[in-house]
Coordinates of C-alpha atoms and ligand atoms in Angstrom, one line a residue:
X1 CA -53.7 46.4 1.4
X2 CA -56.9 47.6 0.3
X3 CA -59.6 45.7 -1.4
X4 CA -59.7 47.2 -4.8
X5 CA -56.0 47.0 -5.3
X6 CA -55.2 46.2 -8.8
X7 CA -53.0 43.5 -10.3
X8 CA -50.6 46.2 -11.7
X9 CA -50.0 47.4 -8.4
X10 CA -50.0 43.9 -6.9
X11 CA -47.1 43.6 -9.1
X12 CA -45.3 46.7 -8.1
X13 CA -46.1 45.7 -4.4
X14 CA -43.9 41.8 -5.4
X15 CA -40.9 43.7 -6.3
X16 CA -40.8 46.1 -3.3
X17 CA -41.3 42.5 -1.0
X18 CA -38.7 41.0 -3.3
X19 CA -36.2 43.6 -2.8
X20 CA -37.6 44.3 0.6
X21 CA -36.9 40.5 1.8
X22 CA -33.1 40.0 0.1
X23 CA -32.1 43.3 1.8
X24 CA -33.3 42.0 5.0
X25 CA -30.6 39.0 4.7
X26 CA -27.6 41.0 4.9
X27 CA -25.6 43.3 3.1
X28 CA -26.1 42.0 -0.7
X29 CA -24.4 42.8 -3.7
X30 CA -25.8 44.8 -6.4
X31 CA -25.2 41.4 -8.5
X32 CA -26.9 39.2 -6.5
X33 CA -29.2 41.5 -5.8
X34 CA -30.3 42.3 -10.0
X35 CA -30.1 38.4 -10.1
X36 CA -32.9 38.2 -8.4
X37 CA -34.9 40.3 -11.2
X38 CA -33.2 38.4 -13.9
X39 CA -36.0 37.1 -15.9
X40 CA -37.1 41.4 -16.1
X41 CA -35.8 43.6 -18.5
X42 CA -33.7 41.2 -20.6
X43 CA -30.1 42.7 -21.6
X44 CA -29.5 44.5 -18.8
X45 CA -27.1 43.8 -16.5
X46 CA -28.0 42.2 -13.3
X47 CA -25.7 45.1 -11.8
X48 CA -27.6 48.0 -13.4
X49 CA -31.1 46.2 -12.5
X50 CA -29.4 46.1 -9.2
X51 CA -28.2 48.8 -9.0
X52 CA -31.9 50.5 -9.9
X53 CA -33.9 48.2 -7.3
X54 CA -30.9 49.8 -4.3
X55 CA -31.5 53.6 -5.3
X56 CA -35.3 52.8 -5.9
X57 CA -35.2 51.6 -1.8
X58 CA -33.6 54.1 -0.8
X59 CA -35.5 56.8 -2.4
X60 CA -38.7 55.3 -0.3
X61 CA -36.9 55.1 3.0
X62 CA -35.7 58.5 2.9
X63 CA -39.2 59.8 1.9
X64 CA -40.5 57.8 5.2
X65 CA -41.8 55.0 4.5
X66 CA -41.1 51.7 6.6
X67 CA -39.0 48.6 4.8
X68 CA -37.4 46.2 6.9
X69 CA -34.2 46.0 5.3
X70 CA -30.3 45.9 6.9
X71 CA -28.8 49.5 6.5
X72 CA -25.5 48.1 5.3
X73 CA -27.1 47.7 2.1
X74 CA -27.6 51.9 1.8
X75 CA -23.7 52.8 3.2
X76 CA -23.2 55.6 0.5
X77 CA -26.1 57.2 0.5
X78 CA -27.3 60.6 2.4
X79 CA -30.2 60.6 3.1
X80 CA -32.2 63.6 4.8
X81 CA -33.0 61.9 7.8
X82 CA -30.4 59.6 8.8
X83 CA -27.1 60.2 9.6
X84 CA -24.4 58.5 6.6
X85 CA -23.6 55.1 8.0
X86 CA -19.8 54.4 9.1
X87 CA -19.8 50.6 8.3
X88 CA -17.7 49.3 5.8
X89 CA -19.0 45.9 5.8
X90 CA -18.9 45.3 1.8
X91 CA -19.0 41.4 1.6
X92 CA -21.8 40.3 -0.3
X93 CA -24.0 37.5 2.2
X94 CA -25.3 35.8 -1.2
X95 CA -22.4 35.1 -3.1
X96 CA -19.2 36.1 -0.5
X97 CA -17.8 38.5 -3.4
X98 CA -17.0 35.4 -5.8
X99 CA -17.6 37.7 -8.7
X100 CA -15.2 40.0 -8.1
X101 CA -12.2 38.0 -7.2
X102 CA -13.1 34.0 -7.9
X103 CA -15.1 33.8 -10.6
X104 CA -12.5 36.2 -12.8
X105 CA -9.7 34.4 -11.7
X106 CA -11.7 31.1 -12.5
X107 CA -12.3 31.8 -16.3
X108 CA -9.0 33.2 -16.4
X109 CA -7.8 29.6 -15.9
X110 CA -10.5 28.3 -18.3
X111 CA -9.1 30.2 -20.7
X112 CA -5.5 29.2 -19.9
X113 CA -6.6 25.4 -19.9
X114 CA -8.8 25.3 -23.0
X115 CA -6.1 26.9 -25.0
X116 CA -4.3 23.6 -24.4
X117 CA -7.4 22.0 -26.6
X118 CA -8.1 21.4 -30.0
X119 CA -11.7 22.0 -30.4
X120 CA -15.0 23.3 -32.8
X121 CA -17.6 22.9 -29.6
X122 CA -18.1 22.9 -26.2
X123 CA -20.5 23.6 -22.8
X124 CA -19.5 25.0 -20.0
X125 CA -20.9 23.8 -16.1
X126 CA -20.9 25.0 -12.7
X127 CA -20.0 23.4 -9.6
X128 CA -21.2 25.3 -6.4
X129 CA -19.9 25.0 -3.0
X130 CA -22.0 24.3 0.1
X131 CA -22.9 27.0 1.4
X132 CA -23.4 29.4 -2.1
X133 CA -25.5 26.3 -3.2
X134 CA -28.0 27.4 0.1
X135 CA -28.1 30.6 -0.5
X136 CA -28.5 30.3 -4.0
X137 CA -31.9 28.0 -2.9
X138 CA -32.8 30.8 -0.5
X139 CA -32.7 33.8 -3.3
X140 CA -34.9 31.3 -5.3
X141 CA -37.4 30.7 -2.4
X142 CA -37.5 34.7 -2.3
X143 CA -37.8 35.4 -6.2
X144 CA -39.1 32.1 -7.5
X145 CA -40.4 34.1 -10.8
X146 CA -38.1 36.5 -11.4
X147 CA -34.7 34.9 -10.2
X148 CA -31.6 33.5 -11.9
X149 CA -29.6 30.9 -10.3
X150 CA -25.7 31.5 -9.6
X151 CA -24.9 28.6 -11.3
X152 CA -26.3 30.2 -14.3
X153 CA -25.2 33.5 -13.9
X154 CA -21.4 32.0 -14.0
X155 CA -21.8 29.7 -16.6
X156 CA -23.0 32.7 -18.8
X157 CA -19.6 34.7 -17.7
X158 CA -17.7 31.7 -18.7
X159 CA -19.4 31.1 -21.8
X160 CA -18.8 34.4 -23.1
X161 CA -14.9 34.5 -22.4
X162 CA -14.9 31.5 -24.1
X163 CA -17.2 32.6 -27.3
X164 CA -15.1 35.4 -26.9
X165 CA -12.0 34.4 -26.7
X166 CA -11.9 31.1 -29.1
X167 CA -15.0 32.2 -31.6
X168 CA -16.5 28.6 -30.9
X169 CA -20.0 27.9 -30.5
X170 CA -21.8 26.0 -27.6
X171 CA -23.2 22.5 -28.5
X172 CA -25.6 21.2 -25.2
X173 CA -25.6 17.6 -26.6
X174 CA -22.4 16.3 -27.7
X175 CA -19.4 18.9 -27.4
X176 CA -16.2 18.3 -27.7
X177 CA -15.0 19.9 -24.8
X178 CA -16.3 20.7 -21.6
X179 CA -15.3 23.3 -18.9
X180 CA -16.4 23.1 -15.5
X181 CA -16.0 25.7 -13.0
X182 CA -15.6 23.5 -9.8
X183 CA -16.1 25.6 -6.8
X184 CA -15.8 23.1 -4.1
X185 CA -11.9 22.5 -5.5
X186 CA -11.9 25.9 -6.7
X187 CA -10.6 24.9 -10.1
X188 CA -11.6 24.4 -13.6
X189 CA -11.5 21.0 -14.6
X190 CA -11.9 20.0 -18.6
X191 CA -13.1 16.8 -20.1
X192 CA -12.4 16.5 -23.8
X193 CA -14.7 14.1 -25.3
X194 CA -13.2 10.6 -26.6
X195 CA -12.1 10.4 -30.4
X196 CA -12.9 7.5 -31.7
X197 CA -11.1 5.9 -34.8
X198 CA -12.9 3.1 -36.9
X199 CA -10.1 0.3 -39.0
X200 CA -9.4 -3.1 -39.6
X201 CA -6.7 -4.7 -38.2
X202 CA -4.5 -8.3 -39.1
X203 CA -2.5 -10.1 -36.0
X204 CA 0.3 -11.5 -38.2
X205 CA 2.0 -13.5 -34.7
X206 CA 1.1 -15.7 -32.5
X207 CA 1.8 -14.5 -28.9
X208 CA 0.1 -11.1 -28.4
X209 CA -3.3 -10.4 -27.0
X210 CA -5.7 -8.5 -29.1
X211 CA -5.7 -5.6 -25.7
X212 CA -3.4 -5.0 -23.1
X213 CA -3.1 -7.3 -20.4
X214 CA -1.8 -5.4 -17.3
X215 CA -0.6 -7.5 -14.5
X216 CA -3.4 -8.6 -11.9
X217 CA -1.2 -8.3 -8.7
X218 CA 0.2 -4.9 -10.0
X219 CA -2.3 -3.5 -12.1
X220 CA 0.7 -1.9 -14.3
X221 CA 2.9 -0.7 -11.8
X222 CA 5.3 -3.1 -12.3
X223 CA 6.2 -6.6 -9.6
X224 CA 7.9 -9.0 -10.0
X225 CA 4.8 -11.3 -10.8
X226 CA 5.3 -9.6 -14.3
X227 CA 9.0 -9.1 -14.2
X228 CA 9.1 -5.3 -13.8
X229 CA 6.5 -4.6 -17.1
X230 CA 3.4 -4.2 -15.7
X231 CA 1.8 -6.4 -18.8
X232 CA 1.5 -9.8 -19.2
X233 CA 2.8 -9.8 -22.4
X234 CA 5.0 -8.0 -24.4
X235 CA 3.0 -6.2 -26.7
X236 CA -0.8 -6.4 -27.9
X237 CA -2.5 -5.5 -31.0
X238 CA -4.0 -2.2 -29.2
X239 CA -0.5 -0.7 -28.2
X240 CA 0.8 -1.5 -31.5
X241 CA -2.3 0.8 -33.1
X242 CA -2.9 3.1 -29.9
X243 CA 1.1 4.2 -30.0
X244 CA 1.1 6.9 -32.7
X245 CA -2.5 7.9 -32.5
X246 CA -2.0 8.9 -29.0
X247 CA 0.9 10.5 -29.4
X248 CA -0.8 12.5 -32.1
X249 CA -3.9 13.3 -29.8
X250 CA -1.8 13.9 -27.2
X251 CA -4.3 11.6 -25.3
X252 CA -3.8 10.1 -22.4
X253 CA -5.0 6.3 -23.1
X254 CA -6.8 4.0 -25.2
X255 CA -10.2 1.7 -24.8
X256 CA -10.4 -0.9 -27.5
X257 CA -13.1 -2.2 -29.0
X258 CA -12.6 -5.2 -31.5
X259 CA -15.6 -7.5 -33.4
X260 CA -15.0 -10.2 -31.7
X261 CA -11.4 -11.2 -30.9
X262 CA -8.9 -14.2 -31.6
X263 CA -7.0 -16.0 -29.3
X264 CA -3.9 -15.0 -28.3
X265 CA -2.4 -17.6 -30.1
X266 CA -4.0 -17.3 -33.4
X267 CA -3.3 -15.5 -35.7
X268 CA -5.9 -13.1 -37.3
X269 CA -5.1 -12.8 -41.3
X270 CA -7.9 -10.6 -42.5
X271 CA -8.8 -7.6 -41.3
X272 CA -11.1 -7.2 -38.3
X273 CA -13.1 -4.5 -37.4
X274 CA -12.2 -2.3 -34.5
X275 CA -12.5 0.9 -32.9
X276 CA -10.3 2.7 -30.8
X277 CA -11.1 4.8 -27.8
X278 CA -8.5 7.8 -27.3
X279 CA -9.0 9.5 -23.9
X280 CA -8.2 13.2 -23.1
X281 CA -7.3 13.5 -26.8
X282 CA -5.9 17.6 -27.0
X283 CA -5.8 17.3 -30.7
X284 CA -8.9 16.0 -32.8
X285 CA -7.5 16.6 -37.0
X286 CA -5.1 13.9 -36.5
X287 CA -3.6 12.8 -39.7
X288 CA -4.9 8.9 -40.2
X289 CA -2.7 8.0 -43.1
X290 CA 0.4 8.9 -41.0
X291 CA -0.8 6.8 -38.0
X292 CA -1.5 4.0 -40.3
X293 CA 2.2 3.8 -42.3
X294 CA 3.5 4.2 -38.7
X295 CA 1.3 1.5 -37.4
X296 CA 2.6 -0.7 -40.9
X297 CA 5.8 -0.7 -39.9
X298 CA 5.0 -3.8 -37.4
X299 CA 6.0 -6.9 -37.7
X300 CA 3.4 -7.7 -35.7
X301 CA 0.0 -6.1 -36.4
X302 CA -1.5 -4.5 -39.8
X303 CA -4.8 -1.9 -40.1
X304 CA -6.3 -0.9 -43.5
X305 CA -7.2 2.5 -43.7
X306 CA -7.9 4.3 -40.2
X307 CA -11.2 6.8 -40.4
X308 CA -13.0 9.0 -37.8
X309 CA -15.8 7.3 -35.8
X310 CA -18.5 8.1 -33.0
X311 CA -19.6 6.2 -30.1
X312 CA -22.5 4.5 -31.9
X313 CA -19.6 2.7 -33.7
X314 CA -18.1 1.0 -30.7
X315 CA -21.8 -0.3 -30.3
X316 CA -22.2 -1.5 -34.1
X317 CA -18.3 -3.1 -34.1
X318 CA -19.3 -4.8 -30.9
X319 CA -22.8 -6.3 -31.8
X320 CA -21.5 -6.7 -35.9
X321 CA -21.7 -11.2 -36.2
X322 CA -19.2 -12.1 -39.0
X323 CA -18.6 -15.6 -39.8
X324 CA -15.3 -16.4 -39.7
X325 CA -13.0 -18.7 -41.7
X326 CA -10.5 -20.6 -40.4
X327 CA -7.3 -22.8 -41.3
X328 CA -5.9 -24.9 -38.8
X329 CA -2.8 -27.2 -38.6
X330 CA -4.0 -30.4 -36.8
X331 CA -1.9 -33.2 -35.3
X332 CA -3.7 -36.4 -34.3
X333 CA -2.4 -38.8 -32.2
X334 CA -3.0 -41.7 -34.5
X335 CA -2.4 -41.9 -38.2
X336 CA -5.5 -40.6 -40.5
X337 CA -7.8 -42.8 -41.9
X338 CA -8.7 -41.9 -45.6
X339 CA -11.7 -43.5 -45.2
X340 CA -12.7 -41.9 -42.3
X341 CA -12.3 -38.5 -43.7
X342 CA -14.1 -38.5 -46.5
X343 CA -16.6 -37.7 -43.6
X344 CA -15.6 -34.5 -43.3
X345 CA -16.8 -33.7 -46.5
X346 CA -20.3 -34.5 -45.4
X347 CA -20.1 -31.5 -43.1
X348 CA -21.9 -29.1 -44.4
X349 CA -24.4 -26.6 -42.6
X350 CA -24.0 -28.8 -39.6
X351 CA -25.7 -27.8 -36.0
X352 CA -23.2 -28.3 -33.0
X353 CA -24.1 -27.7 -29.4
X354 CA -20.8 -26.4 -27.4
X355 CA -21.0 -26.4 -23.8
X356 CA -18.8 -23.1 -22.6
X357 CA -15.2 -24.6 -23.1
X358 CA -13.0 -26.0 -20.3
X359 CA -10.4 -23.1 -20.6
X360 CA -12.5 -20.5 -19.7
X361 CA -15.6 -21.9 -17.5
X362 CA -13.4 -20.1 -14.8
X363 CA -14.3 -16.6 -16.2
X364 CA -17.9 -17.4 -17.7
X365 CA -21.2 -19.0 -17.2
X366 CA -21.1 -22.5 -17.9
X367 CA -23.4 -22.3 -21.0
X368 CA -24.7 -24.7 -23.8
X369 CA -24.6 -22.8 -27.1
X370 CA -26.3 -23.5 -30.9
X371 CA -23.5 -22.7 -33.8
X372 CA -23.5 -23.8 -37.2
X373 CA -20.7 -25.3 -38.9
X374 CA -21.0 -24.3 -42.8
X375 CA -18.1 -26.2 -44.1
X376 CA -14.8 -28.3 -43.7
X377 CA -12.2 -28.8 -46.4
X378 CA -9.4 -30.8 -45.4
X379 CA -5.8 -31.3 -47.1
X380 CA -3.7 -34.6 -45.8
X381 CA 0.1 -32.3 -44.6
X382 CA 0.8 -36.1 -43.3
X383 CA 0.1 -39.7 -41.9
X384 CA -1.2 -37.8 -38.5
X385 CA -1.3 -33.9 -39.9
X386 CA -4.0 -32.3 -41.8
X387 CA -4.8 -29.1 -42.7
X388 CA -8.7 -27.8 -42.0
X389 CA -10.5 -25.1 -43.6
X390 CA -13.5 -24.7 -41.3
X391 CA -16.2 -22.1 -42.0
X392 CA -18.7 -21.1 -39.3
X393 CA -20.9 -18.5 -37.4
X394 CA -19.4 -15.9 -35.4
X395 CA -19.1 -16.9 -31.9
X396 CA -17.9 -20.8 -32.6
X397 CA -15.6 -22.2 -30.4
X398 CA -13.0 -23.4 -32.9
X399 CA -10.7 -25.1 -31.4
X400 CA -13.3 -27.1 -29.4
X401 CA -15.0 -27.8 -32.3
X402 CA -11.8 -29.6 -33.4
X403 CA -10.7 -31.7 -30.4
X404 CA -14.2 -32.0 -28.9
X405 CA -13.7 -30.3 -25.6
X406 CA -13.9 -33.8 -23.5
X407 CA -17.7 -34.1 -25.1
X408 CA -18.6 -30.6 -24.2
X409 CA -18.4 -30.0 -27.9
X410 CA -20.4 -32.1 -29.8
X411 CA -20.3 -33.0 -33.0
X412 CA -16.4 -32.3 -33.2
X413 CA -13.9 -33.3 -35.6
X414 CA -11.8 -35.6 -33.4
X415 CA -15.2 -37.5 -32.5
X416 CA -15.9 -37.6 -36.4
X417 CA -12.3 -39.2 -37.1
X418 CA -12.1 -40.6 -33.6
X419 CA -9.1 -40.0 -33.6
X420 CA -7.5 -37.8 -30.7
X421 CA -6.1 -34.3 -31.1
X422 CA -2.6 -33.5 -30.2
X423 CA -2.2 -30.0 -31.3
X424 CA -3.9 -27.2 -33.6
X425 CA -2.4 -24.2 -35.2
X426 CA -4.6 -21.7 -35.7
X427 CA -5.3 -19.0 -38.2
X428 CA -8.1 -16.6 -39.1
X429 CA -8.0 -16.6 -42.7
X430 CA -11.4 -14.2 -43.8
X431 CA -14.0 -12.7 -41.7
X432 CA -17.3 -12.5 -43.9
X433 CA -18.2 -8.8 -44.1
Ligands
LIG501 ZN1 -23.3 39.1 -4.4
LIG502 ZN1 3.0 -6.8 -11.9

């Protein structure tokens, strides 16, 4: 190089080592081989750039000059001083021909897969294997300006056939479906994105879990642990409401988020906030009011009107801190003192401090907890039954708050009366909204 060379010819100089250096690796397609000039003369095919760059070679070897590049790369051309080359070596070192045969056959099944899905958006990803992720690295270590990647390269293939083919647009932040081109499995694999359905729902029976229990030793299958079901109990208030929206979606599960959630005996007689989760839904313009008459016709479980959610919901439903109402049926084991209970009507904004109760100190922290009691009314049923209208914070511990927990509750209602508690029947009767 001489010392007054010129950036322009600098330049010019670059692409010939460019070219110079991929042509040295191997025979190279004129795909990869345009790829590598990608970012240059936008809208033309990486083929014809190729294409261009391969005749532009060969036009200086066969004037004389000196390249060091692997003749397979030049197989159909004559040139005037070498003899036409006999080889008929035509698989591409870079990208082992996956345009040709893979790739096609690849967004063919895209195609075929995403027809099964309902959907306004999407993205589209690539998955390399191994060895075309290497080479990929080397091509950019050659043409670090200039270069595409192959991941890129196929993800714009696919994301035309799609465009194409469905007249949907790409959305890089939230779409509703994704297609990825896997080509360590060599398949396409799609991930629909979650629809999530906002409600309110009553548990008009005692007996059911507010989600699905599945059997511990099992984990659904079936044992005899859980007598051939799988679940511990014979329904729950999210199979009652996944049943017909997943049917509709065509999904393939729920997650269930509730506000809180009641006991699995007590009954919950206003309607609390939930939102369901439907995985691998295939159909998003489900019809709501449908679901919801369908989901009426239990005995067991009631929603109010079902609307279309988003993620951030689950998070607000989940963090939302309603005080709750409740009435509870309450048998002493001695007979009521009239007396006595006119303490109860002294209750009124009340601090208690509940140690995590007895019943589930196996599953959680052994905690003291702050909750306010706002009010107790209280209606005599009997000489040892009363009926209890107890308003408090979200979060109370109810029932402990009633019998006292052994002390771990404290004030409670059965140290207020002191009078022992033999049973409580439970119900939700208003969650403050
Ligand atoms: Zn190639
Ligand atoms: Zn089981």
């Amino acid at each position: 190089m001489s010392a007054e060379e010129t950036p322009s010819e600098k330049d010019a100089l670059e692409i010939i080592r460019i070219a110079s250096d991929i042509l040295n690796i191997g025979y190279v397609c004129d795909k990869c081989l345009g790829r590598t000039f990608s970012k240059l003369l936008h809208g033309m095919p990486n083929e014809e750039k190729g294409r261009s760059i391969r005749n532009f070679i060969a036009l200086l070897l066969d004037s004389g000059v000196t390249i060091n590049v692997k003749m397979e790369n030049f197989q159909e051309y004559n040139f005037r001083r070498l003899d036409k080359l006999q080889s008929n070596k035509t698989v591409c070192f870079v990208c082992e021909n996956i345009f040709s045969e893979i790739v096609p056959k690849l967004v063919k099944e895209a195609i075929k897969k995403a027809k099964r899905y309902e959907f306004e958006t999407f993205l589209v990803g690539t998955v390399l294997n191994k060895a075309l992720h290497e080479k990929d690295q080397m091509i950019l270590k050659i043409s670090p300006n200039y270069s595409e990647s192959i991941k890129d390269e196929i993800n714009r293939i696919l994301g035309k056939s799609i465009v194409e083919k469905f007249g949907k647009s790409v959305n890089y932040i939230d779409p509703q479906l994704q297609i990825l081109v896997n080509l360590k499995k060599l398949k396409v694999e799609i991930r629909s994105k979650n629809l999530y359905i906002y409600g309110g729902y009553k548990k008009l029976v005692r007996g059911i879990p507010q989600t699905t229990w599945y059997c511990k030793r099992c984990r659904g299958k079936g044992c005899k642990n859980c007598n051939w079901k799988g679940k511990m109990y014979r329904s729950s208030v999210q199979q009652i409401i996944e049943k017909p929206l997943i049917r509709m979606a065509k999904g393939k599960k729920s997650s269930f988020h509730g506000s809180g959630r009641e006991d699995i005996d007590v009954r919950c007689l206003d309607y609390r906030p939930f939102v369901i989760e439907i995985v691998d839904p295939k159909i998003r313009n489900i019809d709501l009011y449908r679901a919801k008459t369908e989901i009426n016709r239990s005995k067991y479980v009631q929603v109010s009107d079902l609307k279309f959610a988003s993620k951030d919901d689950v998070i607000s439903v989940k963090e939302a801190k309603n005080d709750k109402v409740y009435r509870a049926i309450v048998t002493f084991s001695k007979n009521l003192d009239k007396r006595e209970l006119e303490k109860l009507s002294n209750i009124n904004n009340v601090r208690i401090l509940q140690k995590t109760p007895i019943r589930v100190l196996h599953r959680r922290a052994d905690l003291l907890r702050e909750r306010v009691v706002k009010r107790v009314e209280y209606r005599i049923l009997s000489k040892r039954r009363l009926e209890l209208i107890i308003e408090c914070d979200a979060g109370t511990y109810v029932k402990e708050f009633i019998h006292g927990d052994e002390g771990r509750t404290k004030p409670s209602i059965a140290e207020i009366l002191q009078n022992k508690v033999k049973k409580i029947i439970l119900d939700v009767i208003e969650i403050k909204k």
